[in-house]
Short mmCIF file of C-alpha atoms in Angstrom, two decimals:
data_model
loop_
_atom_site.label_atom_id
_atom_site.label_comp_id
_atom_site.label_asym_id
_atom_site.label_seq_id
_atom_site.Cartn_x
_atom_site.Cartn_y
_atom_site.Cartn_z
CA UNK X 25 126.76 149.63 174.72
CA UNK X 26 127.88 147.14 177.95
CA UNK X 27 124.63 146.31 179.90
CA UNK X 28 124.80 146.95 183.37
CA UNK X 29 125.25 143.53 185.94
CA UNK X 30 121.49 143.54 186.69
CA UNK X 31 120.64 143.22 182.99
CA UNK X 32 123.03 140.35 182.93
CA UNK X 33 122.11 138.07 185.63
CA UNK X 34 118.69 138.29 184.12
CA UNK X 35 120.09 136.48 181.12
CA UNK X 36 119.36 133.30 180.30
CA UNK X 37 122.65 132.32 177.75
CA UNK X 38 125.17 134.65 176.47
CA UNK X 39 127.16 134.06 172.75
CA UNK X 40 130.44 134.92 171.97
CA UNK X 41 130.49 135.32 168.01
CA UNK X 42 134.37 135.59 167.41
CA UNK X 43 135.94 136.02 164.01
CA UNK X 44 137.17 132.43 164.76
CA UNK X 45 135.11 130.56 166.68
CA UNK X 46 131.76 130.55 168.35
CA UNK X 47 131.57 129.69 171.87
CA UNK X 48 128.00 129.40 174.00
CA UNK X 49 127.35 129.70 177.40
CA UNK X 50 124.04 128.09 179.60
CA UNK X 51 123.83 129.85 182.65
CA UNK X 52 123.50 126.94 185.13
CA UNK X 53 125.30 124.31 182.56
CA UNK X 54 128.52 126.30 182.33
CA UNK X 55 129.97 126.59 178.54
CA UNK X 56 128.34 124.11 176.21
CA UNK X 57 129.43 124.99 172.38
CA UNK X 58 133.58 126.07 171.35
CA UNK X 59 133.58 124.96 167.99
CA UNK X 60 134.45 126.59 164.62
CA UNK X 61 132.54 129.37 162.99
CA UNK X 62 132.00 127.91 159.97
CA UNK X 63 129.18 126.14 157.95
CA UNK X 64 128.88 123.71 154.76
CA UNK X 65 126.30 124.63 152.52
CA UNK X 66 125.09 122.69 149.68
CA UNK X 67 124.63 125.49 146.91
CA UNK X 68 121.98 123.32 144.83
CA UNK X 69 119.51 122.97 147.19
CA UNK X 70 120.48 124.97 150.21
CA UNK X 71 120.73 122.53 152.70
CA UNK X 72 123.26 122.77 155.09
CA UNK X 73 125.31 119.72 155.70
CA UNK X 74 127.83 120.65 158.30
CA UNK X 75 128.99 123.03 161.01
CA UNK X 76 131.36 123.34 163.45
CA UNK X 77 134.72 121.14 163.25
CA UNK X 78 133.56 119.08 160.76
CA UNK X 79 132.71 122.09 158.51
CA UNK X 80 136.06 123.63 158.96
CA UNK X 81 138.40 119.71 157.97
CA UNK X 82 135.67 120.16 155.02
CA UNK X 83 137.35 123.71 153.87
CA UNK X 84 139.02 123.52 150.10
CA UNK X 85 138.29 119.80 149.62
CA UNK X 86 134.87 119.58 148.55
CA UNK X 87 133.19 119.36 144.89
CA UNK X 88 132.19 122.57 143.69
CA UNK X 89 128.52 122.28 144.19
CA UNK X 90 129.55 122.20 148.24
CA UNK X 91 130.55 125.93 149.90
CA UNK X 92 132.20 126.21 153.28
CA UNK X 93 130.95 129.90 154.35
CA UNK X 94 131.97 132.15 157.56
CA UNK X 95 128.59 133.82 158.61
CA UNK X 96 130.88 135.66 161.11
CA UNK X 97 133.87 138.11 159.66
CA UNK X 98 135.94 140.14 162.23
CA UNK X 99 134.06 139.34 165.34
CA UNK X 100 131.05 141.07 163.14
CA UNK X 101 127.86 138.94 161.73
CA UNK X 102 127.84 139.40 158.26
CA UNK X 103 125.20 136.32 157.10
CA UNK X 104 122.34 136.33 159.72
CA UNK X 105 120.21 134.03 158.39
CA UNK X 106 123.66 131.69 158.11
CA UNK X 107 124.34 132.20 161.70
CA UNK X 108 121.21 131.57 163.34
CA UNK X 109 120.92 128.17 161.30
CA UNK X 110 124.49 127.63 162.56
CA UNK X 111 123.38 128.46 166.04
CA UNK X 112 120.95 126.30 166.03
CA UNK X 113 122.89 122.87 164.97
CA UNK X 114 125.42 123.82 167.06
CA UNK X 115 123.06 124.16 170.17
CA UNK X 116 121.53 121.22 169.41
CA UNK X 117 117.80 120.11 170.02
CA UNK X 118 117.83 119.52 173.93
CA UNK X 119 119.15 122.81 174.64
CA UNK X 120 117.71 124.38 172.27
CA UNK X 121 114.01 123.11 173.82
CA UNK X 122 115.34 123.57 177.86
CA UNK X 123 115.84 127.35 176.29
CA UNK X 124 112.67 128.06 175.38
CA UNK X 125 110.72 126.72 178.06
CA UNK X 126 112.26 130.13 179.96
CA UNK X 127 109.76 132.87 180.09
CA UNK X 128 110.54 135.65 178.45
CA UNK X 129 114.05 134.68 177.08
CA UNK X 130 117.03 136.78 177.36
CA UNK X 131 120.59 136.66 175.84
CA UNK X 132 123.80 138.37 176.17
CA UNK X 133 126.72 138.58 173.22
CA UNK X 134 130.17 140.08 172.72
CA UNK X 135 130.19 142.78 170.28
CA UNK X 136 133.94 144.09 168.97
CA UNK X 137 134.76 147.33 171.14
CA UNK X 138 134.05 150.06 169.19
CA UNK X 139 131.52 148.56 166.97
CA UNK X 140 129.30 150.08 164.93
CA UNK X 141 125.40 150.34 164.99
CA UNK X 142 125.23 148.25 161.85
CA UNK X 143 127.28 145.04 163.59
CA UNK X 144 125.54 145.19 167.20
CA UNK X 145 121.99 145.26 165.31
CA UNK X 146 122.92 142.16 163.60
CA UNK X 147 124.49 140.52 166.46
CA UNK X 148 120.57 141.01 168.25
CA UNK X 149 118.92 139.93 165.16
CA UNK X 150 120.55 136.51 165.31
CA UNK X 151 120.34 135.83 168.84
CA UNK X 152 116.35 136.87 168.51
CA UNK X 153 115.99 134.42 165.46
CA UNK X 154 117.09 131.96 168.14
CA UNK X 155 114.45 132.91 170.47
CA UNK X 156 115.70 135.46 172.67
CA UNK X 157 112.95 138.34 173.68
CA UNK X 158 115.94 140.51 174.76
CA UNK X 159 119.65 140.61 174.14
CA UNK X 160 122.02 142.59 176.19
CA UNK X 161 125.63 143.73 174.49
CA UNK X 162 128.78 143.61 176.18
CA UNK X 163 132.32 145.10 174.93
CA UNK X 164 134.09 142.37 174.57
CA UNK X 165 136.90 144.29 176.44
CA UNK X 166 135.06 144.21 179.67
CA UNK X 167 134.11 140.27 179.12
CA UNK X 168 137.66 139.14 178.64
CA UNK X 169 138.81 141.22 181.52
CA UNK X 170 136.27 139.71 183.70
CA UNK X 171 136.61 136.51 182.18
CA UNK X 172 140.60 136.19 183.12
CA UNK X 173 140.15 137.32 186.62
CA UNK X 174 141.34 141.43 186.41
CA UNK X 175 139.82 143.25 189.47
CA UNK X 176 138.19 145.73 186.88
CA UNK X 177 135.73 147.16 189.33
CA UNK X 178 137.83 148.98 191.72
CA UNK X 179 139.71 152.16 191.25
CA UNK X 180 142.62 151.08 190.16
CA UNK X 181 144.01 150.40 186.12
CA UNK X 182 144.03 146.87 184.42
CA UNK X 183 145.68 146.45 180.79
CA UNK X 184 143.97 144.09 178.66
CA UNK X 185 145.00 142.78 174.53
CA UNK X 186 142.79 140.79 172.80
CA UNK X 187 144.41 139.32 170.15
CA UNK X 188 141.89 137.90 167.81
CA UNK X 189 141.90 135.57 164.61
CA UNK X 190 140.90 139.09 162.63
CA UNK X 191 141.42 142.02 165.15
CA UNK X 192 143.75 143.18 168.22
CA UNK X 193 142.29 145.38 170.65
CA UNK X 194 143.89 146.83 173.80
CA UNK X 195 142.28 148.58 176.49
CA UNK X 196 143.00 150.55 180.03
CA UNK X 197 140.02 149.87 182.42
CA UNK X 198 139.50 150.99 185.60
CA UNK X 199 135.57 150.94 187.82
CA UNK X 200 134.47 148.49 185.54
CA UNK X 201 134.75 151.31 182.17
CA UNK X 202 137.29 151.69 179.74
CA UNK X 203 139.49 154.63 180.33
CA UNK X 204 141.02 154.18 176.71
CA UNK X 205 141.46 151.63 173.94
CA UNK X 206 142.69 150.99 170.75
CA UNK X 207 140.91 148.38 168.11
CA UNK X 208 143.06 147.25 164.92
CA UNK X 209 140.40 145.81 162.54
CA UNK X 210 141.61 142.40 160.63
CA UNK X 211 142.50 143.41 157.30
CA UNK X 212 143.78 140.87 155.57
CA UNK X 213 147.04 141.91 154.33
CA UNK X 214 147.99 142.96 157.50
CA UNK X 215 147.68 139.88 159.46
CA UNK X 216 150.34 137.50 160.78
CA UNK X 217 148.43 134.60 158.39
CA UNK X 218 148.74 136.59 155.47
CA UNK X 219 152.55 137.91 156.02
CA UNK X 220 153.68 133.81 156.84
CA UNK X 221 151.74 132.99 153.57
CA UNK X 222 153.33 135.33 151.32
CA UNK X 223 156.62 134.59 153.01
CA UNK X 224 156.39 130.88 152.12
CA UNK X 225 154.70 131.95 148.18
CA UNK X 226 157.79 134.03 147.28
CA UNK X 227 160.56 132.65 149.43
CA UNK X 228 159.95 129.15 148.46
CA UNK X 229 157.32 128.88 145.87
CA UNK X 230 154.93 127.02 147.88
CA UNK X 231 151.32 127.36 148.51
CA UNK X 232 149.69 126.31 152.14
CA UNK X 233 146.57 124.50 152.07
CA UNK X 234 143.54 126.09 153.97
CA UNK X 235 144.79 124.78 157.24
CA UNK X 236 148.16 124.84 157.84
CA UNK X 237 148.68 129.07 158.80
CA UNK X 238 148.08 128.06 162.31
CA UNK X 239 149.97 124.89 162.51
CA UNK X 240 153.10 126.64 161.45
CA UNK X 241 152.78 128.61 163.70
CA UNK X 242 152.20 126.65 166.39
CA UNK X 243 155.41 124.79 164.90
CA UNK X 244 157.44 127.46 166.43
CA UNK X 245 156.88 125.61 170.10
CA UNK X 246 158.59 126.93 173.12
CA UNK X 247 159.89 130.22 172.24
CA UNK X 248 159.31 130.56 168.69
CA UNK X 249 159.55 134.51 168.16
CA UNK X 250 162.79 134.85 170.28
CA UNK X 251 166.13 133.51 168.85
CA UNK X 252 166.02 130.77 171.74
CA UNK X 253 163.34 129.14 169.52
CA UNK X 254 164.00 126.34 166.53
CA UNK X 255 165.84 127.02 163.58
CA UNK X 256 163.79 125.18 161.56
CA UNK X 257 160.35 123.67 160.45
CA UNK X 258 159.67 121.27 157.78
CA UNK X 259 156.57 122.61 156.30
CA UNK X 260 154.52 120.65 153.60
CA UNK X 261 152.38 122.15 150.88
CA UNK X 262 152.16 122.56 146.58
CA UNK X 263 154.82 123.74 144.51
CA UNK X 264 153.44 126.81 142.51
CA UNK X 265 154.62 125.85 139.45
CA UNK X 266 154.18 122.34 138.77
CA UNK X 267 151.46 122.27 141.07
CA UNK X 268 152.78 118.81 143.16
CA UNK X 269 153.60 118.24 146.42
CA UNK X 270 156.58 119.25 148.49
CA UNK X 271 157.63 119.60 151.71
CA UNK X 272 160.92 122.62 152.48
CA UNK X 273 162.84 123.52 155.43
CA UNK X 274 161.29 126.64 156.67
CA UNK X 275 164.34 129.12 158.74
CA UNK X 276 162.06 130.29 161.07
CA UNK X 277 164.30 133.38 161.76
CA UNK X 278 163.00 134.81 158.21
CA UNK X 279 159.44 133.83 159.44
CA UNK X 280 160.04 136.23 162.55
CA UNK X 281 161.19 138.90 160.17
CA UNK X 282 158.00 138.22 157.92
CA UNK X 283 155.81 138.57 161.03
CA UNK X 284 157.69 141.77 162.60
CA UNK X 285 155.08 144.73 160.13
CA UNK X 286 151.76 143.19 161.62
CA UNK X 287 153.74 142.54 165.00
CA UNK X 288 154.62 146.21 164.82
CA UNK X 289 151.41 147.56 164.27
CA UNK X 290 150.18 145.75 167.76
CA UNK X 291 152.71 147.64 169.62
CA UNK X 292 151.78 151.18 167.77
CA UNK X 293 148.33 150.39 169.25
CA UNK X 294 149.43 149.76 172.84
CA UNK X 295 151.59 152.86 172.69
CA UNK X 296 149.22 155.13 171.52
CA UNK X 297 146.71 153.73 174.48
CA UNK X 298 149.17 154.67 176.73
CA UNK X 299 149.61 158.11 175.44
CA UNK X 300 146.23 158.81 175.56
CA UNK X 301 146.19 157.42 179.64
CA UNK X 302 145.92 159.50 182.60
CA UNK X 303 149.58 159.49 184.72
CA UNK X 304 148.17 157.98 187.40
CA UNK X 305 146.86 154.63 185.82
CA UNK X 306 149.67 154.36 183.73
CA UNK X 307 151.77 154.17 187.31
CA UNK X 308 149.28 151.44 188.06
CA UNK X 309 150.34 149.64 184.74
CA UNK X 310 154.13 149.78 185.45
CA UNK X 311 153.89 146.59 188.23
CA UNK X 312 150.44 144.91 186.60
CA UNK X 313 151.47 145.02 183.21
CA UNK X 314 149.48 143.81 180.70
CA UNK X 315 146.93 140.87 180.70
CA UNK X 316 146.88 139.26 177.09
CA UNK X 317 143.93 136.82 176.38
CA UNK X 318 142.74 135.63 172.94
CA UNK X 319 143.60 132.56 170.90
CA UNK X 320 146.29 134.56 169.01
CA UNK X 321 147.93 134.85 172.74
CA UNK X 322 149.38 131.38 172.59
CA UNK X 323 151.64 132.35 169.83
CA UNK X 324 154.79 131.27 170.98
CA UNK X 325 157.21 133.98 172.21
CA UNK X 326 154.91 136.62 171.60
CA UNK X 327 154.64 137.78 174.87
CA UNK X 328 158.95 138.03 175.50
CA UNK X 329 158.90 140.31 172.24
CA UNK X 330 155.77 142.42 173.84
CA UNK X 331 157.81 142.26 177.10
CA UNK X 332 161.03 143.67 175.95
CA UNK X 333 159.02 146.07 173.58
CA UNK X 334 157.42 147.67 176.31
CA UNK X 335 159.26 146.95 179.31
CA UNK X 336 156.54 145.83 181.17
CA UNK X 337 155.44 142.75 182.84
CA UNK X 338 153.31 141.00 180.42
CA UNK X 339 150.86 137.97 181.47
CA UNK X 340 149.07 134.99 179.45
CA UNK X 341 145.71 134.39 181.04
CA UNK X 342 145.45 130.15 182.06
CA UNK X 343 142.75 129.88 178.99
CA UNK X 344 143.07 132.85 176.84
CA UNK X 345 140.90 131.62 173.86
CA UNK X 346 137.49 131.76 176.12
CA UNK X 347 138.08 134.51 178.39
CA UNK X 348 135.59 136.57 176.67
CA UNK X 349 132.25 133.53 177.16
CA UNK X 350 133.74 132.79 180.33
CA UNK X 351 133.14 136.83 181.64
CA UNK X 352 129.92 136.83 180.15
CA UNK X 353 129.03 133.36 182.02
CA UNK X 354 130.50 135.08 185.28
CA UNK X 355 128.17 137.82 184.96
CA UNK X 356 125.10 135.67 184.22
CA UNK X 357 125.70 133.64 187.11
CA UNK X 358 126.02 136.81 189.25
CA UNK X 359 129.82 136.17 190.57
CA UNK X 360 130.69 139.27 189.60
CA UNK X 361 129.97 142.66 192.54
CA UNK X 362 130.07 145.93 191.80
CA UNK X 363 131.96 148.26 193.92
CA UNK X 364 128.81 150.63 195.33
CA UNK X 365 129.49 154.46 195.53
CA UNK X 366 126.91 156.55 197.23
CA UNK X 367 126.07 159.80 196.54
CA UNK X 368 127.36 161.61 199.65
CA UNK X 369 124.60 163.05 201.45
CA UNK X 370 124.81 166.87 201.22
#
């Protein structure tokens, strides 16, 4: 599925659908879109009326005749026609016209590793309903790695986590190829969201509003999965039953214990990538440790409880939330050599 380094550099912009957000890069202009996937859709007449940031502060406080869709579930394009239209207003018109005064335009995208013929055909269709002649697909693995600076080309192994809005996936690589790798898809009820959520519905009878998963958990600052971290939030959101609004104390020790099944199931995956790693690499892994990118990586504390889970050196890359665009853009703009082996001559 990953294009090889001369496809790339032929590309003209690469796309990194994530379950999250969607994040464009111009070779030559650097990164030019980060902004939410999401669109506003007037379901009377079709128009669409927002996308991006403003879309998402527009989630669960419009009328009814106004829909806030997610063309984009799981790192995987489920609307196309949605996503190209949300492409294209997020582009904008001047680089959307420099783009297609290139000859024979070409595009690169992310694609979830492991991902199925269904998701990378839909991934091409939208990026040629923007224009694109050809599209190239890259594991996202091998983006992110790239994109935080591992040395995945040489002989040697490099331990990457992705740790998505909807998916986690870990990976061994070594000469620029996965060795092995493990992808948890984002079902909902496994999901750190969903587990602080139903923590906060049964423990104290309050319901979040759309936005307020991630600030909590961004609430628990410094080291907020470790014991060292605050022993309480004040959290604000509607009382089930009377249906007003109230604001608790939140112990954030019982949100760490509400957390610790979907936490768990991360380091089942990185365990089982181990096991299935040749002795050598995983002797590698013992100093390097393991590289986590990802804009689930900046939960607090996350990496001490990976750290003392696995006793090995774990590592935040500087900006993990668009390591993925930012290998792709490396590749495009050709920074990227492969390490050449000859045939020997016989």
């Amino acid at each position: 599925m990953t294009a090889s380094l001369e496809q790339l550099r032929r590309c003209h912009f690469a796309v990194d659908l994530g379950a999250a957000r969607t994040r464009v890069y111009v070779k030559g202009a650097g990164l030019v879109v980060d902004q939410p996937s999401a669109a506003a859709v007037n379901t009377r007449t079709g128009a669409l009326i927002a996308v991006g940031e403003f879309a998402e502060k527009m989630t669960g406080r419009t009328p009814d005749y106004i829909r806030v869709v997610r063309p984009v579930s799981g790192g995987t394009v489920v609307d196309i026609e949605m996503a190209q239209r949300m492409l294209r207003h997020l582009l904008g018109d001047k680089i959307r016209r420099n783009l297609r005064r290139k000859p024979r335009l070409r595009a690169a995208a992310c694609t979830p590793h492991d991902a199925d013929p269904l998701a990378q055909r839909a991934a091409i269709e939208t990026l040629v309903g923007l224009g694109a002649r050809r599209v190239e697909l890259v594991d996202t693995l091998i983006a992110a790695a790239v994109g935080c600076g591992l040395p995945v080309e040489r002989p040697e192994a490099t331990m990457i986590m992705v740790c998505g809005a909807a998916a986690t996936q870990v990976a061994v690589l070594s000469l620029g190829s996965i060795v092995t790798a493990e992808r948890r898809p984002g079902r909902k009820k496994k999901t750190v969201d969903h587990a602080i959520v139903q923590h906060l519905r049964h423990e104290h009878e309050l319901m979040l509003p759309s936005q307020s998963v991630r600030p909590l958990q961004l609430a628990l600052s410094g080291n907020g999965l470790t014991p060292q971290g605050p022993a309480s939030t004040e959290i604000h959101g509607r009382d089930v039953a009377t249906g007003l609004a109230r604001s608790v104390q939140v112990d954030t020790a019982a949100v760490r214990d509400a957390i610790e099944t979907p936490l768990t199931a991360v380091l089942d995956g990185i365990g089982r990538v181990l096991r299935n790693c040749p002795p050598d690499l995983v002797a590698d892994l013992a100093d390097r440790g393991i590289m986590m990118v990802g804009g689930s990586a900046l939960l607090p504390g996350l990496d001490q409880m990976l750290r003392h889970a696995t006793g090995m050196p774990v590592h935040i890359a500087e900006r993990p939330d668009v390591c993925a665009v930012q290998g792709l853009g490396y590749m495009l703009e050709g920074r990227i050599e492969p390490m050449s082996l000859d045939p020997l001559a016989t």
